[in-house]
PDB file of C-alpha atoms in Angstrom:
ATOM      1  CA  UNK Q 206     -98.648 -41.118 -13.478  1.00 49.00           C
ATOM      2  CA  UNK Q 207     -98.141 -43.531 -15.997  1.00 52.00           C
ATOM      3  CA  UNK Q 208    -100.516 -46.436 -16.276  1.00 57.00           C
ATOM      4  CA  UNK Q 209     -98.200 -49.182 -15.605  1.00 74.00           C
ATOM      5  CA  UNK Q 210     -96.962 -47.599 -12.582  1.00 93.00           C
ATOM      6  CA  UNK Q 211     -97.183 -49.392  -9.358  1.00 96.00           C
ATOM      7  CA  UNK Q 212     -97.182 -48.603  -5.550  1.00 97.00           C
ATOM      8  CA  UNK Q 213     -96.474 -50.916  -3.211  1.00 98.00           C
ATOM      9  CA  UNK Q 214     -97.264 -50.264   0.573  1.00 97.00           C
ATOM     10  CA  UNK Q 215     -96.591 -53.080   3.674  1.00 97.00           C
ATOM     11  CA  UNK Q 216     -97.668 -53.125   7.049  1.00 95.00           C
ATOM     12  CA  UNK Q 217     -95.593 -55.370   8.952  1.00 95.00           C
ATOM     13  CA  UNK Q 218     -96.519 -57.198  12.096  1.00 94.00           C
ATOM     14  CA  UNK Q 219     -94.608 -59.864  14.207  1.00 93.00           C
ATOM     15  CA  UNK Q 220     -96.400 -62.576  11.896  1.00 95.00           C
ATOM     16  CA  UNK Q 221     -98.186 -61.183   8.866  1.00 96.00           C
ATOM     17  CA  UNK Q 222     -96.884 -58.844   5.707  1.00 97.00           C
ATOM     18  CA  UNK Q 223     -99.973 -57.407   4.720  1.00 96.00           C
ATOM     19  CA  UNK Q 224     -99.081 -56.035   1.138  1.00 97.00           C
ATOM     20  CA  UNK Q 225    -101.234 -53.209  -1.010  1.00 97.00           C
ATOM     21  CA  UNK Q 226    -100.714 -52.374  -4.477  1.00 97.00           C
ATOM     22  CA  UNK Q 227    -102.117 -49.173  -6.415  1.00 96.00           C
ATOM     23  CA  UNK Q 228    -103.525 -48.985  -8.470  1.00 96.00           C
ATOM     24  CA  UNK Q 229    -105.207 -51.613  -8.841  1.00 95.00           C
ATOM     25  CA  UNK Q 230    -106.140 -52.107  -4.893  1.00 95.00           C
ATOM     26  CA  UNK Q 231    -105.026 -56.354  -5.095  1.00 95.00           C
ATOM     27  CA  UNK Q 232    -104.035 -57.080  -1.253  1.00 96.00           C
ATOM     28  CA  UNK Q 233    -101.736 -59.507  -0.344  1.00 96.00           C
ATOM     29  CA  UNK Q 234    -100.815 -61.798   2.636  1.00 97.00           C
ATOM     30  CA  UNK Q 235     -97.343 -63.409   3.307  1.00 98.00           C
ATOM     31  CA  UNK Q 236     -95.953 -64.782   7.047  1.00 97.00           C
ATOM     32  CA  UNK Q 237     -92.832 -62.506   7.936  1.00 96.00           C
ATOM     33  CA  UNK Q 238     -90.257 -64.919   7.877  1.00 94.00           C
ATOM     34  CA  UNK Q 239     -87.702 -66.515   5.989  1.00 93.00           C
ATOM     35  CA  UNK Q 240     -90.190 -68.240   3.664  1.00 95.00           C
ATOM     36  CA  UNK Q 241     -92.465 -65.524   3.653  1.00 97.00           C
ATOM     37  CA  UNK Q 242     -89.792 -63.233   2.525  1.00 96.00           C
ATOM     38  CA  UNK Q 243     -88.697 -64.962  -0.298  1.00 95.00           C
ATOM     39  CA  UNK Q 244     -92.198 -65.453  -1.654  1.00 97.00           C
ATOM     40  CA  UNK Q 245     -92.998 -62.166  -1.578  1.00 97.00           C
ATOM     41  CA  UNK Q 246     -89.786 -61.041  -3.179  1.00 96.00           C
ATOM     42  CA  UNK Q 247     -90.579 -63.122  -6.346  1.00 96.00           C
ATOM     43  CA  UNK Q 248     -93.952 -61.767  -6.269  1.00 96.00           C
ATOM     44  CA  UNK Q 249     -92.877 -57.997  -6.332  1.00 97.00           C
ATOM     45  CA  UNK Q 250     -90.286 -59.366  -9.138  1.00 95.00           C
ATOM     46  CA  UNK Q 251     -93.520 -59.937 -11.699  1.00 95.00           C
ATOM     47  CA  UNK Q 252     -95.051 -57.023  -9.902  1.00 95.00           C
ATOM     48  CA  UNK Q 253     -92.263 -54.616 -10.968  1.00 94.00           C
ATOM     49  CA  UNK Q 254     -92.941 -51.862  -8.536  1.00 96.00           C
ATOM     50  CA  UNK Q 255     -92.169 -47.997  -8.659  1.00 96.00           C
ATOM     51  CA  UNK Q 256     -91.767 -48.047  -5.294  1.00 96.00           C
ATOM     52  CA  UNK Q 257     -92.686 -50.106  -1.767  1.00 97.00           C
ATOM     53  CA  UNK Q 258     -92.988 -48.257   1.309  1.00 96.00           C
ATOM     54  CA  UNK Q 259     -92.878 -49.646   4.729  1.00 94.00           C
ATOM     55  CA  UNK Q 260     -93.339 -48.181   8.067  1.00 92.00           C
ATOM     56  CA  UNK Q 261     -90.035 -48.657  11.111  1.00 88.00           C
ATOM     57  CA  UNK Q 262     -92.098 -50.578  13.458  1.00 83.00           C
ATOM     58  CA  UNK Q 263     -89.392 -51.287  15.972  1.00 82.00           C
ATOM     59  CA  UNK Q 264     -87.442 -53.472  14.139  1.00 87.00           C
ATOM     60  CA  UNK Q 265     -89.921 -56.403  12.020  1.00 91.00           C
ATOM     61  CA  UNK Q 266     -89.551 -54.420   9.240  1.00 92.00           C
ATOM     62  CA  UNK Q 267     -85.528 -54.357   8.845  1.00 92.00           C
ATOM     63  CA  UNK Q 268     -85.991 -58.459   7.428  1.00 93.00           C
ATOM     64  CA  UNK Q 269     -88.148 -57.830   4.265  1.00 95.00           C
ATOM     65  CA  UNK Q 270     -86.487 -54.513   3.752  1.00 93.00           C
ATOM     66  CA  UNK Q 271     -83.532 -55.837   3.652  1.00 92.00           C
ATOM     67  CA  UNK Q 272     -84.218 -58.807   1.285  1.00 94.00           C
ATOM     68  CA  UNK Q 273     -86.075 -56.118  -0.949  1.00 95.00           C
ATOM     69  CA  UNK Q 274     -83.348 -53.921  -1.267  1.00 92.00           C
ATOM     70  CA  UNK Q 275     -80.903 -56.957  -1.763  1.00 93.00           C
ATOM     71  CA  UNK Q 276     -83.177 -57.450  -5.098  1.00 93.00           C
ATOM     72  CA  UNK Q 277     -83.135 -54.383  -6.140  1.00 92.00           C
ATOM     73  CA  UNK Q 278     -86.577 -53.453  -5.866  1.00 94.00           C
ATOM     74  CA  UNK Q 279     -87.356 -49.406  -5.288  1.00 94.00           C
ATOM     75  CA  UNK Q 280     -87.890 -49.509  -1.507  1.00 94.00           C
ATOM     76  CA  UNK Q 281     -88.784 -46.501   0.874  1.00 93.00           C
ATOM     77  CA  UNK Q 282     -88.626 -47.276   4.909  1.00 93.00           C
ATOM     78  CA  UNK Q 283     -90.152 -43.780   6.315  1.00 91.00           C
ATOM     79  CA  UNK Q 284     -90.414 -42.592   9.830  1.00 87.00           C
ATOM     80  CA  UNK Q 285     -93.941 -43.729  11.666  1.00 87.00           C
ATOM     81  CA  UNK Q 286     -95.070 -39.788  12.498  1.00 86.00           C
ATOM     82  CA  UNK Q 287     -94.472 -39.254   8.507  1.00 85.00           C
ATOM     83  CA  UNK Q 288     -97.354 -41.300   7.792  1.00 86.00           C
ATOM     84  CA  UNK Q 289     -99.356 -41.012  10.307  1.00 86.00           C
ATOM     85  CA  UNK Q 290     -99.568 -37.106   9.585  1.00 85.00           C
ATOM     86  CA  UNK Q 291    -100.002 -37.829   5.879  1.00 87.00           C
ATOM     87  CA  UNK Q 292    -102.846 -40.036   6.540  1.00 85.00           C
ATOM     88  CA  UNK Q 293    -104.716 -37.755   8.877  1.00 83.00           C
ATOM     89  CA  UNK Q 294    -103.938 -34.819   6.773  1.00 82.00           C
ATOM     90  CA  UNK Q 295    -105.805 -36.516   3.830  1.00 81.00           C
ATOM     91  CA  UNK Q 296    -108.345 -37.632   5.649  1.00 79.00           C
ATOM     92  CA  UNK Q 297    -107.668 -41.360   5.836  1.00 73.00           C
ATOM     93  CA  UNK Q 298    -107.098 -41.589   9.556  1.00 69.00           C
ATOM     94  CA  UNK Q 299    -108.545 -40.951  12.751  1.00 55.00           C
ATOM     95  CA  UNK Q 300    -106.641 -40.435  15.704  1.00 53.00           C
ATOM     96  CA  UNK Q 301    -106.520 -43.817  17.300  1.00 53.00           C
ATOM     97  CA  UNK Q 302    -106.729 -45.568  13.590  1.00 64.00           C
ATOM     98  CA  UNK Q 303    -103.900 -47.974  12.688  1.00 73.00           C
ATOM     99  CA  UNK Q 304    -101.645 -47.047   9.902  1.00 81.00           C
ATOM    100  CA  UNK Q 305    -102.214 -49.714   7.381  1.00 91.00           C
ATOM    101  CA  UNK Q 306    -100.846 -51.035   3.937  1.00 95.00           C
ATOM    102  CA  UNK Q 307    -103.482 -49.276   1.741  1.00 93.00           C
ATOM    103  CA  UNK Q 308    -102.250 -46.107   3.521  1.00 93.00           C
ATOM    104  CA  UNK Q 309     -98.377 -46.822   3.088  1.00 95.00           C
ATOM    105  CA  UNK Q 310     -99.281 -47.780  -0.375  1.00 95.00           C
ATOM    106  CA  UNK Q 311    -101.141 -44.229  -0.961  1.00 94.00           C
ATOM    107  CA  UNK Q 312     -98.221 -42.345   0.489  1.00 93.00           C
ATOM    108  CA  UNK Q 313     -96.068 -43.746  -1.791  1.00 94.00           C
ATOM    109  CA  UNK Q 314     -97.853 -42.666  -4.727  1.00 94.00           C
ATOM    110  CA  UNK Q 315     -98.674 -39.025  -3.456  1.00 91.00           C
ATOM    111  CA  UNK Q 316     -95.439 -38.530  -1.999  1.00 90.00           C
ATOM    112  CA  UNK Q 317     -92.751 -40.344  -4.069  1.00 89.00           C
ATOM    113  CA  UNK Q 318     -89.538 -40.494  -1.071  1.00 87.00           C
ATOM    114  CA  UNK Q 319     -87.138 -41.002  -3.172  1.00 83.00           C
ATOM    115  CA  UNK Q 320     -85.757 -44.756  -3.279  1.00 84.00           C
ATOM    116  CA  UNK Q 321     -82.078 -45.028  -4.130  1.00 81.00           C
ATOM    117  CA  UNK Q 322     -80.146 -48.365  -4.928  1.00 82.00           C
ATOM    118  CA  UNK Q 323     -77.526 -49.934  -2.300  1.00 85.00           C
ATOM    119  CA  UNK Q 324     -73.933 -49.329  -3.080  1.00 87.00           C
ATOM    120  CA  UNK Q 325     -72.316 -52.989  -4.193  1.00 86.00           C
ATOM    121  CA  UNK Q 326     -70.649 -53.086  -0.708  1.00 89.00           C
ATOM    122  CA  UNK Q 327     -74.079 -52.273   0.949  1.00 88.00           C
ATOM    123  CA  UNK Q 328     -75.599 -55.247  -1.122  1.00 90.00           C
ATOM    124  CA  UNK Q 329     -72.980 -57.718   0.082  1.00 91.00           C
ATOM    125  CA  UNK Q 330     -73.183 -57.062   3.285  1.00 91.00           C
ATOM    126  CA  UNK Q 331     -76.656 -56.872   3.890  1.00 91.00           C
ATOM    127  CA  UNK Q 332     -76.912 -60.060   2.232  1.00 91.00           C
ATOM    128  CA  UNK Q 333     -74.354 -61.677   4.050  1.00 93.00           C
ATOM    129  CA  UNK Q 334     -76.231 -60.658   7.299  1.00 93.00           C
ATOM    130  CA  UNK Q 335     -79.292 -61.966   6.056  1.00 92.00           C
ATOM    131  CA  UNK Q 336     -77.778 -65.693   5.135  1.00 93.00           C
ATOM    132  CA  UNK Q 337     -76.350 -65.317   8.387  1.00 95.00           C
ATOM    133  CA  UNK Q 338     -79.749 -64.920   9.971  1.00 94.00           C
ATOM    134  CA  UNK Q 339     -81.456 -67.764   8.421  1.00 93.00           C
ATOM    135  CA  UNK Q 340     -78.606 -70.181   9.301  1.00 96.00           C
ATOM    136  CA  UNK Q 341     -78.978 -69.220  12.673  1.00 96.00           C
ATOM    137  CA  UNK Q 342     -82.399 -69.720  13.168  1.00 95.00           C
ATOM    138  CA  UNK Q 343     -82.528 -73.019  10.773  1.00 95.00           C
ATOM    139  CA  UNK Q 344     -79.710 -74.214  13.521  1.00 97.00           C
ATOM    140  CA  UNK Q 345     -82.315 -73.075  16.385  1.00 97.00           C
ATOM    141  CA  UNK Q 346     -85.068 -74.640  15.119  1.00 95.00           C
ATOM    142  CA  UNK Q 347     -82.974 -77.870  15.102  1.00 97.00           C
ATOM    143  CA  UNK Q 348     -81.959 -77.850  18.478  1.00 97.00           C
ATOM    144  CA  UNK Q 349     -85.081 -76.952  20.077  1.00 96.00           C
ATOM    145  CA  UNK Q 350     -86.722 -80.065  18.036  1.00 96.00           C
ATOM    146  CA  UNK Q 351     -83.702 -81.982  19.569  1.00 96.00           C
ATOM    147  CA  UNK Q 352     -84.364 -80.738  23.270  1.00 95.00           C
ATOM    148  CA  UNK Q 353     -87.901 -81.966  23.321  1.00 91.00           C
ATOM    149  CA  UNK Q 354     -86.402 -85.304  22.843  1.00 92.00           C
ATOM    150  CA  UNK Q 355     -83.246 -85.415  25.252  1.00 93.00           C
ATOM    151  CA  UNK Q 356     -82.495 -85.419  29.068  1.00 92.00           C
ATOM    152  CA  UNK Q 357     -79.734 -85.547  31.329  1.00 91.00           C
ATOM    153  CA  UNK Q 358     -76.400 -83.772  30.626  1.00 93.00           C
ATOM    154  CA  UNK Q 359     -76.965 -84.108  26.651  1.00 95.00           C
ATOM    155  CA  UNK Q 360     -80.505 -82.068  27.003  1.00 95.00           C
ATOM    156  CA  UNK Q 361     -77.574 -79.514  29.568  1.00 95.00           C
ATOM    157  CA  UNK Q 362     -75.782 -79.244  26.358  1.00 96.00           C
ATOM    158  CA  UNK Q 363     -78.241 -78.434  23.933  1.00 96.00           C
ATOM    159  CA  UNK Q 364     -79.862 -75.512  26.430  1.00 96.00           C
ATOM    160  CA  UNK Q 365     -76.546 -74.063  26.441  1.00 97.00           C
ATOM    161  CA  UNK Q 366     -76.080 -74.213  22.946  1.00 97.00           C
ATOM    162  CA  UNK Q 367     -79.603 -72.401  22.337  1.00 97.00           C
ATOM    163  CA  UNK Q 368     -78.641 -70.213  24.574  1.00 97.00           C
ATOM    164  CA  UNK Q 369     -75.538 -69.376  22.885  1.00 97.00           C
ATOM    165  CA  UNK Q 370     -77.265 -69.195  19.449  1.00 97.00           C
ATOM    166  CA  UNK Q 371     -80.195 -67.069  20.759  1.00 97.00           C
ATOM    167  CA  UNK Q 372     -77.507 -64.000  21.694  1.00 97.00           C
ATOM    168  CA  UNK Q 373     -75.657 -64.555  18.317  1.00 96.00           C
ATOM    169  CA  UNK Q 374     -79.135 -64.024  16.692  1.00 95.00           C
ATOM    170  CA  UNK Q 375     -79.334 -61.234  18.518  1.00 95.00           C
ATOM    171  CA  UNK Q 376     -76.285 -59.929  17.631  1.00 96.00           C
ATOM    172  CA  UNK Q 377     -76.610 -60.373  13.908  1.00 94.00           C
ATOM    173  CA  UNK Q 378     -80.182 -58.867  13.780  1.00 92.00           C
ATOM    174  CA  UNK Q 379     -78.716 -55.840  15.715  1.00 93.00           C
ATOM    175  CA  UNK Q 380     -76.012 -55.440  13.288  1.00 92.00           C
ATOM    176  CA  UNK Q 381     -78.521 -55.952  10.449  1.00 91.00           C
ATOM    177  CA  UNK Q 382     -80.621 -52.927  11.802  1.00 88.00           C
ATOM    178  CA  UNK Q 383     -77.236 -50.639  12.282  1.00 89.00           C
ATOM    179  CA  UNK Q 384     -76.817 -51.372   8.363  1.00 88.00           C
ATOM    180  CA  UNK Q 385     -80.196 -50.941   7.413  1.00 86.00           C
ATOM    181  CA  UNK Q 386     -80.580 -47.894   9.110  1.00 85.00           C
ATOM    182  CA  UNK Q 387     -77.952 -46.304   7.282  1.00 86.00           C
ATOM    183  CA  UNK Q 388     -78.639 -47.511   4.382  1.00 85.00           C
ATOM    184  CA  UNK Q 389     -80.411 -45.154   0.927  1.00 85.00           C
ATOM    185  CA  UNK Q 390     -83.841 -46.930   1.434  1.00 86.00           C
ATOM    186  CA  UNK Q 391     -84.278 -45.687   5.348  1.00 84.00           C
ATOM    187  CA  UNK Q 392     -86.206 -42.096   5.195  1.00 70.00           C
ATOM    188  CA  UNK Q 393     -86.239 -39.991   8.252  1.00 59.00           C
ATOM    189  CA  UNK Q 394     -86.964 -36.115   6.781  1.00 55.00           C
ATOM    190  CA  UNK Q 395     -89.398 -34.384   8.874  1.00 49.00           C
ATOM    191  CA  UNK Q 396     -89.685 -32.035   5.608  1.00 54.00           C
ATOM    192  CA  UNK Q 397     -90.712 -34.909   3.376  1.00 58.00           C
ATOM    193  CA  UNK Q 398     -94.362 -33.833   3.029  1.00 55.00           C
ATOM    194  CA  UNK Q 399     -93.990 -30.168   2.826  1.00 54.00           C
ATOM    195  CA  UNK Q 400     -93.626 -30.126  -0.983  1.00 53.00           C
ATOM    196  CA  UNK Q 401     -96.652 -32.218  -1.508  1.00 57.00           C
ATOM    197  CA  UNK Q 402     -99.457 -29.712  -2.470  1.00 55.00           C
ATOM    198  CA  UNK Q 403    -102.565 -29.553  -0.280  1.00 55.00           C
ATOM    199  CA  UNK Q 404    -101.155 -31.691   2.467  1.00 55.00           C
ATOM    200  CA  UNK Q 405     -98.163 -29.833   3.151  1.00 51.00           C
ATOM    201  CA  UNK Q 406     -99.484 -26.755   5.219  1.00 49.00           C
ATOM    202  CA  UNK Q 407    -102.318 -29.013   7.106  1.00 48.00           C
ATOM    203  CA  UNK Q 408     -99.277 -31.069   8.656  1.00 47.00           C
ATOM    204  CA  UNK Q 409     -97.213 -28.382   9.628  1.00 41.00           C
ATOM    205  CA  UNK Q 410    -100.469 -26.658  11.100  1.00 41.00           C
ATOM    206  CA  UNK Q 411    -101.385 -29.851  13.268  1.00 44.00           C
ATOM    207  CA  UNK Q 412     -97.504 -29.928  14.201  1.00 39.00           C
ATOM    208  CA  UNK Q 413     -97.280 -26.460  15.423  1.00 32.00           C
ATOM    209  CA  UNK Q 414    -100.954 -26.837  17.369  1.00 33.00           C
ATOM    210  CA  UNK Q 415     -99.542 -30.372  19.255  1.00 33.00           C
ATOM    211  CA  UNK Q 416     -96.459 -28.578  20.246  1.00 30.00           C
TER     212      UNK Q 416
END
């Protein structure tokens, strides 16, 4: 591995990005939102990484993946079991441990999943999702301020205009995921650590005795 290679793992929660980097072991902490995001994006732009892996955890991760691949950086989402089985495998986990960034970070650099760029039209429209978000939530934020400080049929108005804004949220973010989830960086091979030498054979092993 060459020396100025770097591994980036990311264990995303509903407020936190807890961020790893090998090999030098430096840790990271950035909120997971807009802000957040774009912090840590400019970070990982001096940081130049080989690749970033992240774990699908039901959806927090789809934000900073996105961004990430929107800047080109080498990113790797990979299925939840895939690590999991890595990390007990080499002897980093226990049954009931929690998968963390120092583990995503490790799996990266023993594994490699392979991190291809977005297509131009994959680029454009995951970043036209993503401006999309933050105007919607910048607009939320603004009228829940202004709710706190209405009444009568105005403070009527604004509920039903959160309202309104809370299900086009949801909208975008569930079209976000669709495109995310089809995109290069989302990794969902079972096989993905049978080629890796010593840990291959242990997973499959621990697969076979579960089923």
């Amino acid at each position: 591995m060459a020396k100025s290679e770097r591994f980036i793992g990311i264990d995303v929660s509903k407020d936190t990005l807890d961020v790893h980097v090998l090999p030098e072991g430096k840790c990271f902490v950035f909120s997971n939102d807009i802000d957040g995001i774009a912090t840590l994006c400019r970070k990982f732009g001096r940081l130049r990484p080989k690749l970033v892996v992240l774990e699908a955890t039901g959806g927090l991760q789809i934000p900073v993946a996105c961004a990430l691949g929107i800047k080109k950086h080498p990113v790797s989402v990979i299925n939840p079991r895939q690590a999991r089985d890595f990390a007990r495998a080499t002897g980093r986990l226990a049954k009931t441990d929690k998968i963390d960034a120092q583990v995503l970070a490790f799996f990266g650099q023993q594994v490699r999943p392979e991190a291809r760029p977005l297509k131009d039209e994959q680029t454009q429209e995951l970043s036209a999702l993503l401006s999309r978000r933050k105007h919607l939530i910048g607009m939320l934020v603004m009228e829940k301020n202004r709710l706190a400080l209405s009444f009568g049929s105005v403070r009527n108005d604004i509920e039903q205009h959160i309202t309104w804004l809370e299900e086009r949220l949801d909208e975008i973010n569930s079209r976000l995921g669709k495109s995310v989830r089809s995109s290069p960086i989302w990794r969902e091979q079972d096989n993905l650590l049978r080629s890796v030498p010593g840990v291959g054979d242990e997973v499959v092993a621990e697969n076979w005795t579960v089923g």
